[in-house]
Structures are given as structure tokens and as C-alpha cells.
Amino acid sequence: MTGAAWRLAGALVAPRPETGFGLPRDASVDGHLVDELIHLTGAAVAAIFLLTVGALAWALLRHRQAHPAAFDHGTRRSIWLVLGAAGLVLVAVDGSLFVTTVLDLHRHFWSFAAAEATPGALRVEITAHQWAWAIRYPGADGTFDAPDAVVALDDLRVPVGVPVVIQLASTDVIHSLYLPNFRVKQDAVPGMVTRLTFAARTPGEYELACAQHCGPNHYKMRGVLTALAPDRFAEWLETARADARRGYDPADEAAHWGWAWRAP
Ligand SMILES: [Cu+2]
């Protein structure tokens, strides 16, 4: 798509208020997998609920004074039949949800090596602290302590259509990076580096929230994720790198908090 087409697509879908009881708008490449899981679970629970209520209602209406219920302990055969049917439903519904989920996680949501190997993939380091997100983009050489490494606060910009791989740290308490429109969430834990990956599908501005209660100002720990057309993102990054290089101070050690990228 051309830049103009991307801008038109962005204008059509974002930003606008979320509506109804549904999930937040899905702006990601793989988010539909999460939505399908939720919808399938909802449909299965609804079907089992209706069957159970139907059986109860039938028993209630059928057995009145004129038709008293005949109680027995069942036969060996009827007991195995009922247990077998219940087991079959469990294996079919829960089993398929479980297998699908594990496959989706490994193929899409935890596939860090494949995501990083994709041409044009963006790597970002984020340090959470009370109460903001410090965001670091690598310099042109790909390292995070380069003079042109870009630092932003609560303002994450990514190109659409390529994987974004984030490595996440925390300097104080446990936070959780939550991107509802991209169906991903990951804890930021002091003393370790965690990671998450996603790819944006639709340009626009989206919420970036902290999903762990991390202190009195937790509610302020909110940023914006801006998904840009690839050419606009490249333009922005080039300008931001030039600005970073101009403002670079080798003596300012507090500003050099980036770490060597951890291999997947
Ligand atoms: Cu937080």
C-alpha cells in the first residue's frame, strides 16, 4: 500500500471511542486468534448452559404430582454412558481449546526468534518505573547504547506490518505492559528481562496501559502507541536519531540505561 492509502486506512479506523460490549478494536495481525478463542469459549459455555438448563426444565415440568419421579441408582451401563458423554464433552471442548491455545502461543505470541528474523522487524527496550514507561530504540548500528539511540517517555511508535519485539525491565515494582488493541500483555519484573512481540495491522493511536496495580499513581501510568505507515515511521526514526545524536552526553550515565539485547 502507498503512504496515502495507509493514511486513509488509519483515518477510517482510529482513533475513535470503543463501543458496545465487545472487545477493544483489534489492530494487530494475530489478535484475531485471541478473539476466536474467547468467542469459541463463550459459545461452548452457552451451549452447555442451555443444555443443562433445558434438562433441568424438562425434569421440573415433566415430574409433577401426576408423574412422580422414579429414583434409582442407575445401571452400570447407564453410569458409564453418562460419564463417557461428560468426558467426551470435556475432551472435545477443553481439549481443543487447550491444543489450539498452545499452538497459537508458540507459533505467534512466543515466536521471538522468528519475529526478530523477519526483515524490518523493530526491536525496542522498555524500562517501567513508578509511573511511566521509558522507551528506547536502537541507533542505526542496532545497539541500544549508541549515541543515536532514541529515548521516549510514554510514547511508543511502531511501523505497521512488521513484528515489534519488546524487551521489558522494571527498576522498582512489578508493572505490566498492556496493549489491549494488540491482545498482548507482559509483566515487567525487577531483576529480569521479559519480552513480548506483536505486529500492528492498522495505523492509528492506541492505549498503552499498566495492568498491575503498582502504587498510588498506577492510574497515571498510561502511554500511547502510535502505529505508523512504514515510510512515516522511517522518517520519524531518522529525525529522532539525529536529535538524539545532537543531545548525546557521554558523561550522563543515568541516560545510558539500555542493555545489550538478549538473544531469544
Ligand atoms: Cu505500573
JSON list of N, CA and C in Angstrom, two decimals, residues 125-136 151-155 168-177 187-190 208-223 254 257 259:
[
{"chain": "A", "resi": 125, "resn": "GLU", "atom": "N", "xyz": [13.56, -1.53, 23.66]},
{"chain": "A", "resi": 125, "resn": "GLU", "atom": "CA", "xyz": [13.73, -1.83, 25.08]},
{"chain": "A", "resi": 125, "resn": "GLU", "atom": "C", "xyz": [12.86, -0.86, 25.87]},
{"chain": "A", "resi": 126, "resn": "ILE", "atom": "N", "xyz": [12.14, -1.40, 26.85]},
{"chain": "A", "resi": 126, "resn": "ILE", "atom": "CA", "xyz": [11.29, -0.54, 27.67]},
{"chain": "A", "resi": 126, "resn": "ILE", "atom": "C", "xyz": [11.58, -0.80, 29.14]},
{"chain": "A", "resi": 127, "resn": "THR", "atom": "N", "xyz": [11.84, 0.28, 29.88]},
{"chain": "A", "resi": 127, "resn": "THR", "atom": "CA", "xyz": [12.01, 0.17, 31.32]},
{"chain": "A", "resi": 127, "resn": "THR", "atom": "C", "xyz": [10.81, 0.82, 32.00]},
{"chain": "A", "resi": 128, "resn": "ALA", "atom": "N", "xyz": [10.12, 0.01, 32.81]},
{"chain": "A", "resi": 128, "resn": "ALA", "atom": "CA", "xyz": [8.97, 0.53, 33.54]},
{"chain": "A", "resi": 128, "resn": "ALA", "atom": "C", "xyz": [9.44, 1.06, 34.88]},
{"chain": "A", "resi": 129, "resn": "HIS", "atom": "N", "xyz": [8.89, 2.16, 35.31]},
{"chain": "A", "resi": 129, "resn": "HIS", "atom": "CA", "xyz": [9.17, 2.63, 36.68]},
{"chain": "A", "resi": 129, "resn": "HIS", "atom": "C", "xyz": [7.96, 3.41, 37.16]},
{"chain": "A", "resi": 130, "resn": "GLN", "atom": "N", "xyz": [7.89, 3.60, 38.46]},
{"chain": "A", "resi": 130, "resn": "GLN", "atom": "CA", "xyz": [6.75, 4.34, 39.00]},
{"chain": "A", "resi": 130, "resn": "GLN", "atom": "C", "xyz": [6.85, 5.79, 38.56]},
{"chain": "A", "resi": 131, "resn": "TRP", "atom": "N", "xyz": [6.02, 6.32, 37.64]},
{"chain": "A", "resi": 131, "resn": "TRP", "atom": "CA", "xyz": [4.90, 5.71, 36.98]},
{"chain": "A", "resi": 131, "resn": "TRP", "atom": "C", "xyz": [4.93, 6.09, 35.52]},
{"chain": "A", "resi": 132, "resn": "ALA", "atom": "N", "xyz": [5.86, 5.52, 34.82]},
{"chain": "A", "resi": 132, "resn": "ALA", "atom": "CA", "xyz": [5.98, 5.83, 33.39]},
{"chain": "A", "resi": 132, "resn": "ALA", "atom": "C", "xyz": [6.73, 4.72, 32.68]},
{"chain": "A", "resi": 133, "resn": "TRP", "atom": "N", "xyz": [6.70, 4.78, 31.36]},
{"chain": "A", "resi": 133, "resn": "TRP", "atom": "CA", "xyz": [7.40, 3.83, 30.51]},
{"chain": "A", "resi": 133, "resn": "TRP", "atom": "C", "xyz": [8.52, 4.56, 29.79]},
{"chain": "A", "resi": 134, "resn": "ALA", "atom": "N", "xyz": [9.77, 4.17, 30.06]},
{"chain": "A", "resi": 134, "resn": "ALA", "atom": "CA", "xyz": [10.91, 4.73, 29.33]},
{"chain": "A", "resi": 134, "resn": "ALA", "atom": "C", "xyz": [11.19, 3.80, 28.16]},
{"chain": "A", "resi": 135, "resn": "ILE", "atom": "N", "xyz": [11.14, 4.36, 26.97]},
{"chain": "A", "resi": 135, "resn": "ILE", "atom": "CA", "xyz": [11.18, 3.56, 25.74]},
{"chain": "A", "resi": 135, "resn": "ILE", "atom": "C", "xyz": [12.47, 3.86, 24.99]},
{"chain": "A", "resi": 136, "resn": "ARG", "atom": "N", "xyz": [13.17, 2.83, 24.56]},
{"chain": "A", "resi": 136, "resn": "ARG", "atom": "CA", "xyz": [14.47, 3.03, 23.93]},
{"chain": "A", "resi": 136, "resn": "ARG", "atom": "C", "xyz": [14.54, 2.28, 22.61]},
{"chain": "A", "resi": 151, "resn": "VAL", "atom": "N", "xyz": [15.34, 7.85, 22.90]},
{"chain": "A", "resi": 151, "resn": "VAL", "atom": "CA", "xyz": [14.60, 7.59, 24.15]},
{"chain": "A", "resi": 151, "resn": "VAL", "atom": "C", "xyz": [13.32, 8.40, 24.13]},
{"chain": "A", "resi": 152, "resn": "ALA", "atom": "N", "xyz": [12.22, 7.77, 24.53]},
{"chain": "A", "resi": 152, "resn": "ALA", "atom": "CA", "xyz": [10.94, 8.47, 24.59]},
{"chain": "A", "resi": 152, "resn": "ALA", "atom": "C", "xyz": [10.25, 8.08, 25.89]},
{"chain": "A", "resi": 153, "resn": "LEU", "atom": "N", "xyz": [9.29, 8.89, 26.31]},
{"chain": "A", "resi": 153, "resn": "LEU", "atom": "CA", "xyz": [8.55, 8.59, 27.53]},
{"chain": "A", "resi": 153, "resn": "LEU", "atom": "C", "xyz": [7.07, 8.43, 27.19]},
{"chain": "A", "resi": 154, "resn": "ASP", "atom": "N", "xyz": [6.52, 7.28, 27.51]},
{"chain": "A", "resi": 154, "resn": "ASP", "atom": "CA", "xyz": [5.08, 7.02, 27.32]},
{"chain": "A", "resi": 154, "resn": "ASP", "atom": "C", "xyz": [4.62, 7.21, 25.87]},
{"chain": "A", "resi": 155, "resn": "ASP", "atom": "N", "xyz": [5.53, 7.13, 24.94]},
{"chain": "A", "resi": 155, "resn": "ASP", "atom": "CA", "xyz": [5.19, 7.40, 23.54]},
{"chain": "A", "resi": 155, "resn": "ASP", "atom": "C", "xyz": [5.90, 6.36, 22.67]},
{"chain": "A", "resi": 168, "resn": "LEU", "atom": "N", "xyz": [11.61, -6.04, 28.17]},
{"chain": "A", "resi": 168, "resn": "LEU", "atom": "CA", "xyz": [10.95, -5.25, 29.20]},
{"chain": "A", "resi": 168, "resn": "LEU", "atom": "C", "xyz": [11.65, -5.43, 30.54]},
{"chain": "A", "resi": 169, "resn": "ALA", "atom": "N", "xyz": [11.94, -4.31, 31.24]},
{"chain": "A", "resi": 169, "resn": "ALA", "atom": "CA", "xyz": [12.55, -4.39, 32.56]},
{"chain": "A", "resi": 169, "resn": "ALA", "atom": "C", "xyz": [11.80, -3.44, 33.50]},
{"chain": "A", "resi": 170, "resn": "SER", "atom": "N", "xyz": [12.08, -3.56, 34.80]},
{"chain": "A", "resi": 170, "resn": "SER", "atom": "CA", "xyz": [11.48, -2.64, 35.76]},
{"chain": "A", "resi": 170, "resn": "SER", "atom": "C", "xyz": [12.55, -2.24, 36.76]},
{"chain": "A", "resi": 171, "resn": "THR", "atom": "N", "xyz": [12.51, -0.97, 37.22]},
{"chain": "A", "resi": 171, "resn": "THR", "atom": "CA", "xyz": [13.51, -0.53, 38.20]},
{"chain": "A", "resi": 171, "resn": "THR", "atom": "C", "xyz": [12.97, -0.56, 39.62]},
{"chain": "A", "resi": 172, "resn": "ASP", "atom": "N", "xyz": [11.66, -0.79, 39.81]},
{"chain": "A", "resi": 172, "resn": "ASP", "atom": "CA", "xyz": [11.14, -0.74, 41.18]},
{"chain": "A", "resi": 172, "resn": "ASP", "atom": "C", "xyz": [10.20, -1.89, 41.51]},
{"chain": "A", "resi": 173, "resn": "VAL", "atom": "N", "xyz": [8.96, -1.83, 41.05]},
{"chain": "A", "resi": 173, "resn": "VAL", "atom": "CA", "xyz": [7.97, -2.86, 41.42]},
{"chain": "A", "resi": 173, "resn": "VAL", "atom": "C", "xyz": [7.52, -3.58, 40.14]},
{"chain": "A", "resi": 174, "resn": "ILE", "atom": "N", "xyz": [6.62, -4.53, 40.29]},
{"chain": "A", "resi": 174, "resn": "ILE", "atom": "CA", "xyz": [6.11, -5.24, 39.11]},
{"chain": "A", "resi": 174, "resn": "ILE", "atom": "C", "xyz": [5.07, -4.36, 38.40]},
{"chain": "A", "resi": 175, "resn": "HIS", "atom": "N", "xyz": [5.31, -4.12, 37.14]},
{"chain": "A", "resi": 175, "resn": "HIS", "atom": "CA", "xyz": [4.33, -3.45, 36.28]},
{"chain": "A", "resi": 175, "resn": "HIS", "atom": "C", "xyz": [3.90, -4.46, 35.21]},
{"chain": "A", "resi": 176, "resn": "SER", "atom": "N", "xyz": [2.97, -4.06, 34.37]},
{"chain": "A", "resi": 176, "resn": "SER", "atom": "CA", "xyz": [2.56, -4.95, 33.29]},
{"chain": "A", "resi": 176, "resn": "SER", "atom": "C", "xyz": [2.22, -4.13, 32.06]},
{"chain": "A", "resi": 177, "resn": "LEU", "atom": "N", "xyz": [2.95, -4.37, 31.00]},
{"chain": "A", "resi": 177, "resn": "LEU", "atom": "CA", "xyz": [2.72, -3.63, 29.75]},
{"chain": "A", "resi": 177, "resn": "LEU", "atom": "C", "xyz": [1.52, -4.25, 29.04]},
{"chain": "A", "resi": 187, "resn": "ASP", "atom": "N", "xyz": [4.28, -8.88, 32.02]},
{"chain": "A", "resi": 187, "resn": "ASP", "atom": "CA", "xyz": [4.77, -8.27, 33.26]},
{"chain": "A", "resi": 187, "resn": "ASP", "atom": "C", "xyz": [6.18, -7.73, 33.07]},
{"chain": "A", "resi": 188, "resn": "ALA", "atom": "N", "xyz": [6.46, -6.59, 33.72]},
{"chain": "A", "resi": 188, "resn": "ALA", "atom": "CA", "xyz": [7.82, -6.05, 33.83]},
{"chain": "A", "resi": 188, "resn": "ALA", "atom": "C", "xyz": [8.24, -6.32, 35.28]},
{"chain": "A", "resi": 189, "resn": "VAL", "atom": "N", "xyz": [9.26, -7.17, 35.45]},
{"chain": "A", "resi": 189, "resn": "VAL", "atom": "CA", "xyz": [9.61, -7.65, 36.78]},
{"chain": "A", "resi": 189, "resn": "VAL", "atom": "C", "xyz": [11.02, -7.20, 37.14]},
{"chain": "A", "resi": 190, "resn": "PRO", "atom": "N", "xyz": [11.19, -6.57, 38.32]},
{"chain": "A", "resi": 190, "resn": "PRO", "atom": "CA", "xyz": [12.54, -6.15, 38.72]},
{"chain": "A", "resi": 190, "resn": "PRO", "atom": "C", "xyz": [13.50, -7.34, 38.73]},
{"chain": "A", "resi": 208, "resn": "LEU", "atom": "N", "xyz": [-1.72, 2.39, 25.70]},
{"chain": "A", "resi": 208, "resn": "LEU", "atom": "CA", "xyz": [-0.64, 1.58, 26.28]},
{"chain": "A", "resi": 208, "resn": "LEU", "atom": "C", "xyz": [-0.82, 1.74, 27.78]},
{"chain": "A", "resi": 209, "resn": "ALA", "atom": "N", "xyz": [-1.18, 0.67, 28.46]},
{"chain": "A", "resi": 209, "resn": "ALA", "atom": "CA", "xyz": [-1.55, 0.80, 29.87]},
{"chain": "A", "resi": 209, "resn": "ALA", "atom": "C", "xyz": [-0.67, -0.07, 30.75]},
{"chain": "A", "resi": 210, "resn": "CYS", "atom": "N", "xyz": [-0.65, 0.27, 32.04]},
{"chain": "A", "resi": 210, "resn": "CYS", "atom": "CA", "xyz": [-0.04, -0.63, 33.03]},
{"chain": "A", "resi": 210, "resn": "CYS", "atom": "C", "xyz": [-1.18, -1.45, 33.63]},
{"chain": "A", "resi": 211, "resn": "ALA", "atom": "N", "xyz": [-1.01, -2.77, 33.63]},
{"chain": "A", "resi": 211, "resn": "ALA", "atom": "CA", "xyz": [-2.09, -3.66, 34.08]},
{"chain": "A", "resi": 211, "resn": "ALA", "atom": "C", "xyz": [-1.79, -4.31, 35.43]},
{"chain": "A", "resi": 212, "resn": "GLN", "atom": "N", "xyz": [-0.79, -3.78, 36.16]},
{"chain": "A", "resi": 212, "resn": "GLN", "atom": "CA", "xyz": [-0.55, -4.26, 37.52]},
{"chain": "A", "resi": 212, "resn": "GLN", "atom": "C", "xyz": [-0.69, -3.06, 38.44]},
{"chain": "A", "resi": 213, "resn": "HIS", "atom": "N", "xyz": [-1.44, -3.23, 39.53]},
{"chain": "A", "resi": 213, "resn": "HIS", "atom": "CA", "xyz": [-1.54, -2.10, 40.46]},
{"chain": "A", "resi": 213, "resn": "HIS", "atom": "C", "xyz": [-0.16, -1.89, 41.08]},
{"chain": "A", "resi": 214, "resn": "CYS", "atom": "N", "xyz": [0.50, -0.77, 40.73]},
{"chain": "A", "resi": 214, "resn": "CYS", "atom": "CA", "xyz": [1.92, -0.62, 41.04]},
{"chain": "A", "resi": 214, "resn": "CYS", "atom": "C", "xyz": [2.19, 0.57, 41.94]},
{"chain": "A", "resi": 215, "resn": "GLY", "atom": "N", "xyz": [1.17, 1.02, 42.68]},
{"chain": "A", "resi": 215, "resn": "GLY", "atom": "CA", "xyz": [1.38, 2.14, 43.59]},
{"chain": "A", "resi": 215, "resn": "GLY", "atom": "C", "xyz": [0.28, 3.18, 43.42]},
{"chain": "A", "resi": 216, "resn": "PRO", "atom": "N", "xyz": [0.35, 4.26, 44.25]},
{"chain": "A", "resi": 216, "resn": "PRO", "atom": "CA", "xyz": [-0.77, 5.22, 44.27]},
{"chain": "A", "resi": 216, "resn": "PRO", "atom": "C", "xyz": [-1.04, 5.90, 42.93]},
{"chain": "A", "resi": 217, "resn": "ASN", "atom": "N", "xyz": [-0.02, 6.07, 42.10]},
{"chain": "A", "resi": 217, "resn": "ASN", "atom": "CA", "xyz": [-0.25, 6.74, 40.82]},
{"chain": "A", "resi": 217, "resn": "ASN", "atom": "C", "xyz": [-0.31, 5.78, 39.64]},
{"chain": "A", "resi": 218, "resn": "HIS", "atom": "N", "xyz": [-0.64, 4.53, 39.95]},
{"chain": "A", "resi": 218, "resn": "HIS", "atom": "CA", "xyz": [-0.77, 3.50, 38.90]},
{"chain": "A", "resi": 218, "resn": "HIS", "atom": "C", "xyz": [-1.65, 3.98, 37.75]},
{"chain": "A", "resi": 219, "resn": "TYR", "atom": "N", "xyz": [-2.73, 4.68, 38.12]},
{"chain": "A", "resi": 219, "resn": "TYR", "atom": "CA", "xyz": [-3.69, 5.10, 37.08]},
{"chain": "A", "resi": 219, "resn": "TYR", "atom": "C", "xyz": [-3.08, 6.08, 36.09]},
{"chain": "A", "resi": 220, "resn": "LYS", "atom": "N", "xyz": [-1.96, 6.72, 36.48]},
{"chain": "A", "resi": 220, "resn": "LYS", "atom": "CA", "xyz": [-1.33, 7.69, 35.56]},
{"chain": "A", "resi": 220, "resn": "LYS", "atom": "C", "xyz": [-0.36, 7.01, 34.60]},
{"chain": "A", "resi": 221, "resn": "MET", "atom": "N", "xyz": [-0.14, 5.71, 34.81]},
{"chain": "A", "resi": 221, "resn": "MET", "atom": "CA", "xyz": [0.89, 5.03, 34.03]},
{"chain": "A", "resi": 221, "resn": "MET", "atom": "C", "xyz": [0.30, 4.60, 32.69]},
{"chain": "A", "resi": 222, "resn": "ARG", "atom": "N", "xyz": [0.07, 5.58, 31.88]},
{"chain": "A", "resi": 222, "resn": "ARG", "atom": "CA", "xyz": [-0.65, 5.35, 30.64]},
{"chain": "A", "resi": 222, "resn": "ARG", "atom": "C", "xyz": [0.10, 6.04, 29.51]},
{"chain": "A", "resi": 223, "resn": "GLY", "atom": "N", "xyz": [0.33, 5.32, 28.45]},
{"chain": "A", "resi": 223, "resn": "GLY", "atom": "CA", "xyz": [1.02, 5.91, 27.31]},
{"chain": "A", "resi": 223, "resn": "GLY", "atom": "C", "xyz": [0.20, 5.74, 26.05]},
{"chain": "A", "resi": 254, "resn": "ALA", "atom": "N", "xyz": [23.17, 8.25, 33.76]},
{"chain": "A", "resi": 254, "resn": "ALA", "atom": "CA", "xyz": [21.78, 7.87, 34.04]},
{"chain": "A", "resi": 254, "resn": "ALA", "atom": "C", "xyz": [20.98, 7.72, 32.74]},
{"chain": "A", "resi": 257, "resn": "TRP", "atom": "N", "xyz": [20.75, 3.79, 30.00]},
{"chain": "A", "resi": 257, "resn": "TRP", "atom": "CA", "xyz": [20.24, 2.63, 30.72]},
{"chain": "A", "resi": 257, "resn": "TRP", "atom": "C", "xyz": [19.95, 1.44, 29.81]},
{"chain": "A", "resi": 259, "resn": "TRP", "atom": "N", "xyz": [20.38, -1.90, 27.59]},
{"chain": "A", "resi": 259, "resn": "TRP", "atom": "CA", "xyz": [21.18, -3.09, 27.85]},
{"chain": "A", "resi": 259, "resn": "TRP", "atom": "C", "xyz": [21.46, -3.81, 26.54]}
]
